[in-house]
CSV table of C-alpha atoms in Angstrom, one decimal:
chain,number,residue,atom,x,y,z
K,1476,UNK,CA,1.7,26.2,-20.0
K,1477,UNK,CA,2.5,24.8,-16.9
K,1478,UNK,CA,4.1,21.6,-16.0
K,1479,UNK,CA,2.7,19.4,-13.0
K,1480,UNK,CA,4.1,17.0,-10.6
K,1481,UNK,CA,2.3,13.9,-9.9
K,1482,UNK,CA,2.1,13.8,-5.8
K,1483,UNK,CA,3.0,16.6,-3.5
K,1484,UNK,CA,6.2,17.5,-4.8
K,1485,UNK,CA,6.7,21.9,-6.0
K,1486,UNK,CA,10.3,20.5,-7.4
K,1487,UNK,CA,11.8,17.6,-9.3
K,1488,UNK,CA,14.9,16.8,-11.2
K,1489,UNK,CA,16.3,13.5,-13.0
K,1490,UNK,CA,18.0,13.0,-16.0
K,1491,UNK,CA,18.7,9.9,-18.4
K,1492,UNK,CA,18.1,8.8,-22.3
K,1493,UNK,CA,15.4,9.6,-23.6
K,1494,UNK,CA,12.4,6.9,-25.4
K,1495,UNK,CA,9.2,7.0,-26.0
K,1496,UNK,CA,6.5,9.2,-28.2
K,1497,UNK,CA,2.5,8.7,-28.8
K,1498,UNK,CA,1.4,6.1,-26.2
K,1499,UNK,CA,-1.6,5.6,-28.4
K,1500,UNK,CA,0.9,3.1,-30.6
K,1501,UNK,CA,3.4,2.9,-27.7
K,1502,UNK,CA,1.0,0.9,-25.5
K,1503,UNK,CA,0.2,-1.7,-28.3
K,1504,UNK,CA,4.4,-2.6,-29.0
K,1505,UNK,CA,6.4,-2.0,-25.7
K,1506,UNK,CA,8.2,-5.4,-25.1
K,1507,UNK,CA,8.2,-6.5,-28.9
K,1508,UNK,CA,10.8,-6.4,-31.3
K,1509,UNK,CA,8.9,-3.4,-32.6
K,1510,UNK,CA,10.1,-1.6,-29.4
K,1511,UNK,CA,12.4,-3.7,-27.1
K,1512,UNK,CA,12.5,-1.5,-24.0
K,1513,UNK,CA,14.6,-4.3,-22.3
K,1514,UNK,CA,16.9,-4.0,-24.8
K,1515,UNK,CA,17.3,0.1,-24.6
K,1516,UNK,CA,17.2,-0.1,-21.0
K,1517,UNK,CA,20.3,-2.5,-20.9
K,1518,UNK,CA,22.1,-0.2,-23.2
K,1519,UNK,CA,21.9,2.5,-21.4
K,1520,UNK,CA,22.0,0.9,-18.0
K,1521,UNK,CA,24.5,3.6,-16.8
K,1522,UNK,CA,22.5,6.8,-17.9
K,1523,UNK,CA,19.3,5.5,-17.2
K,1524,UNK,CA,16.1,6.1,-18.8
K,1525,UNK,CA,13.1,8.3,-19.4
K,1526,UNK,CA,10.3,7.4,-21.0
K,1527,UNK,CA,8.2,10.0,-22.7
K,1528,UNK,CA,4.7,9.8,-23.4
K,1529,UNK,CA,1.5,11.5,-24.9
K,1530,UNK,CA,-2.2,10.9,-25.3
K,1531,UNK,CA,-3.7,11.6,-28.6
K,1532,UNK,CA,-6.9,9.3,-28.7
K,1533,UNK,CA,-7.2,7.1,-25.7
K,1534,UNK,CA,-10.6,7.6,-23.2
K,1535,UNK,CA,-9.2,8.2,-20.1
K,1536,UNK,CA,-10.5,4.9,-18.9
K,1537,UNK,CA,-8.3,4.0,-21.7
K,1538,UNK,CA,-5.2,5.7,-20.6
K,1539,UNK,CA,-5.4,4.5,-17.1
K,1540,UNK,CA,-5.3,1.0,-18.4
K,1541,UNK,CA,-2.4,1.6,-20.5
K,1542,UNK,CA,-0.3,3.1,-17.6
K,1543,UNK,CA,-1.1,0.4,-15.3
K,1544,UNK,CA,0.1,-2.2,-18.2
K,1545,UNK,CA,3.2,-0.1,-18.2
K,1546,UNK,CA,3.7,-0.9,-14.6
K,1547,UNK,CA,2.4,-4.2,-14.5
K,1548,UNK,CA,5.7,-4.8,-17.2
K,1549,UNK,CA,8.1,-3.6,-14.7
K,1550,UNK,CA,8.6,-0.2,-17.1
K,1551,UNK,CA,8.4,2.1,-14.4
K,1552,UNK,CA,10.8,0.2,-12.4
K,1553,UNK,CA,13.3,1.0,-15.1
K,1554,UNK,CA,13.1,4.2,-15.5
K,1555,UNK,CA,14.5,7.5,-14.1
K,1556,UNK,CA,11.7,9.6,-14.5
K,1557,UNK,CA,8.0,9.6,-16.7
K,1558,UNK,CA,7.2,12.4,-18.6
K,1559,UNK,CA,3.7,12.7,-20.1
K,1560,UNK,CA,2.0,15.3,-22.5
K,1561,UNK,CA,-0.9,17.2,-22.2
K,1562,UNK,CA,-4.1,15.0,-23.4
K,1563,UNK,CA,-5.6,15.8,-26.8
K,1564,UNK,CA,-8.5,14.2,-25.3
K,1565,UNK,CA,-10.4,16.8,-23.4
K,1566,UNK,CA,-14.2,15.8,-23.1
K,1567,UNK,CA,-15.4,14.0,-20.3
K,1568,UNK,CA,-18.1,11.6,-21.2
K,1569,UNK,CA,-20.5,11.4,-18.7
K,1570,UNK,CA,-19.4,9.0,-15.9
K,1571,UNK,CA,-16.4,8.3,-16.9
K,1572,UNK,CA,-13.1,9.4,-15.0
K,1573,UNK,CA,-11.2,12.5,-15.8
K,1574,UNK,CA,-7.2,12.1,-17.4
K,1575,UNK,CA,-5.7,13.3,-14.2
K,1576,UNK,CA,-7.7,10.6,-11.9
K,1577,UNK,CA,-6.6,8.0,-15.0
K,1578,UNK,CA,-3.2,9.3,-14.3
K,1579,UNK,CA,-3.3,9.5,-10.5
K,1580,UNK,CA,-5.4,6.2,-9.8
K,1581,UNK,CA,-2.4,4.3,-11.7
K,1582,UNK,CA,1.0,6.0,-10.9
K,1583,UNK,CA,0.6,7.7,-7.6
K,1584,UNK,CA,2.3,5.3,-5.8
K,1585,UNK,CA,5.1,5.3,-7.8
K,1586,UNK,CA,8.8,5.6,-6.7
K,1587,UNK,CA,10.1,7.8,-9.4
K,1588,UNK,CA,9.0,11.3,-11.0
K,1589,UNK,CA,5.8,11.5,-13.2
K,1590,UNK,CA,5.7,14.9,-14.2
K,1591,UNK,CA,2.9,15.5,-16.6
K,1592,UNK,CA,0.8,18.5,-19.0
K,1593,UNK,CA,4.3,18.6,-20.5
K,1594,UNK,CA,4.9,20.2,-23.9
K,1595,UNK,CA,5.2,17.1,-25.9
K,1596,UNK,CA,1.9,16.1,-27.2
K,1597,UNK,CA,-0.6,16.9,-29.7
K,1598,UNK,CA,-1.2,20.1,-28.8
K,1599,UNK,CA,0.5,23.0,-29.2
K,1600,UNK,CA,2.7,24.3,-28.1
K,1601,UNK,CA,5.4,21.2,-28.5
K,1602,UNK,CA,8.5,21.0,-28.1
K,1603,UNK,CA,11.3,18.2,-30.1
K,1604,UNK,CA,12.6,15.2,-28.0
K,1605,UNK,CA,15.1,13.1,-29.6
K,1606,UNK,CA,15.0,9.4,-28.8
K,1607,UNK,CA,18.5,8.4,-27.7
K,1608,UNK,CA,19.3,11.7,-26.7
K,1609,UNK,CA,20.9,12.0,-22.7
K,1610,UNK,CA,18.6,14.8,-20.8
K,1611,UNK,CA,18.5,16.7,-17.7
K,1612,UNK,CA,14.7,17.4,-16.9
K,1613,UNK,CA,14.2,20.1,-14.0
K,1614,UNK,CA,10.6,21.2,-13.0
K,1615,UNK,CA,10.3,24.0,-10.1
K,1616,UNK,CA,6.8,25.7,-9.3
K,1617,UNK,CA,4.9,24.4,-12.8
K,1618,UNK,CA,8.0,25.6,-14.5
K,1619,UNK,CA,9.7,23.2,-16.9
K,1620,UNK,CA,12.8,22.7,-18.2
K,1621,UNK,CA,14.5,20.4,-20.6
K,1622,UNK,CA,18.2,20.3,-21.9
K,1623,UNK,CA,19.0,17.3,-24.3
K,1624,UNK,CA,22.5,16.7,-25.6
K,1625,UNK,CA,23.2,14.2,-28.9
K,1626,UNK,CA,25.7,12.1,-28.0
């Protein structure tokens, strides 16, 4: 597998607590009491935050939606870093936009890392994050790496 930086970065590294999972629910509850990201994100204030992320369902027009909802909240101005999974949804209907331009049309201008085809998603192979864990992410040429520590 290889892991791929949004923009024109070959290296990237950030650390912080991890949240997130399938954005497919994700999308619908971020900013309820279901999942109080303001709340997390005050917790952990010091760390600082990642937020995790994976596609299991969503068109890509879809997705791109979602994203920019995630920015339109102010999410991506409180985190450290995004990390997203590799899309179980692979067709391309038609006229319809492709993941990647879903993903680059709505975070390309961001501030922060957005380092996606991660391991995480749907599809093998997939590794275990732990919500609340502290990790140090570190991605050099398509090569990713991800050391999380309970605590």
């Amino acid at each position: 597998t290889q892991w791929k930086i949004l923009g024109d970065k070959e290296t990237t590294q950030f650390n912080g607590r991890l949240i997130g999972g399938c954005f497919d629910t994700i999308s619908n509850i971020i900013g309820t009491e279901y999942f109080d990201f303001d709340a997390f994100h005050l917790n952990y204030i010091d760390d600082g935050i990642i937020l995790y992320i994976e596609n299991a369902e969503m068109s890509p027009t879809a997705f791109m939606r979602a994203l920019l909802s995630l920015k339109f909240k102010g999410v991506c101005n409180k985190i450290n870093g995004l990390l997203i999974g590799r899309n179980a949804v692979t067709s391309n209907k038609g006229k319809e936009i492709s993941s990647f331009e879903a993903l680059s049309n709505a975070l390309d201008d961001l501030d922060i890392p957005v380092v996606y085809d991660v391991d995480i998603s749907h599809l093998p192979p997939n590794l275990t994050l732990f919500n609340g864990a502290f990790a140090d992410v570190s991605v050099s040429n398509n090569v990713g790496k991800i050391k999380q520590t309970l605590s």
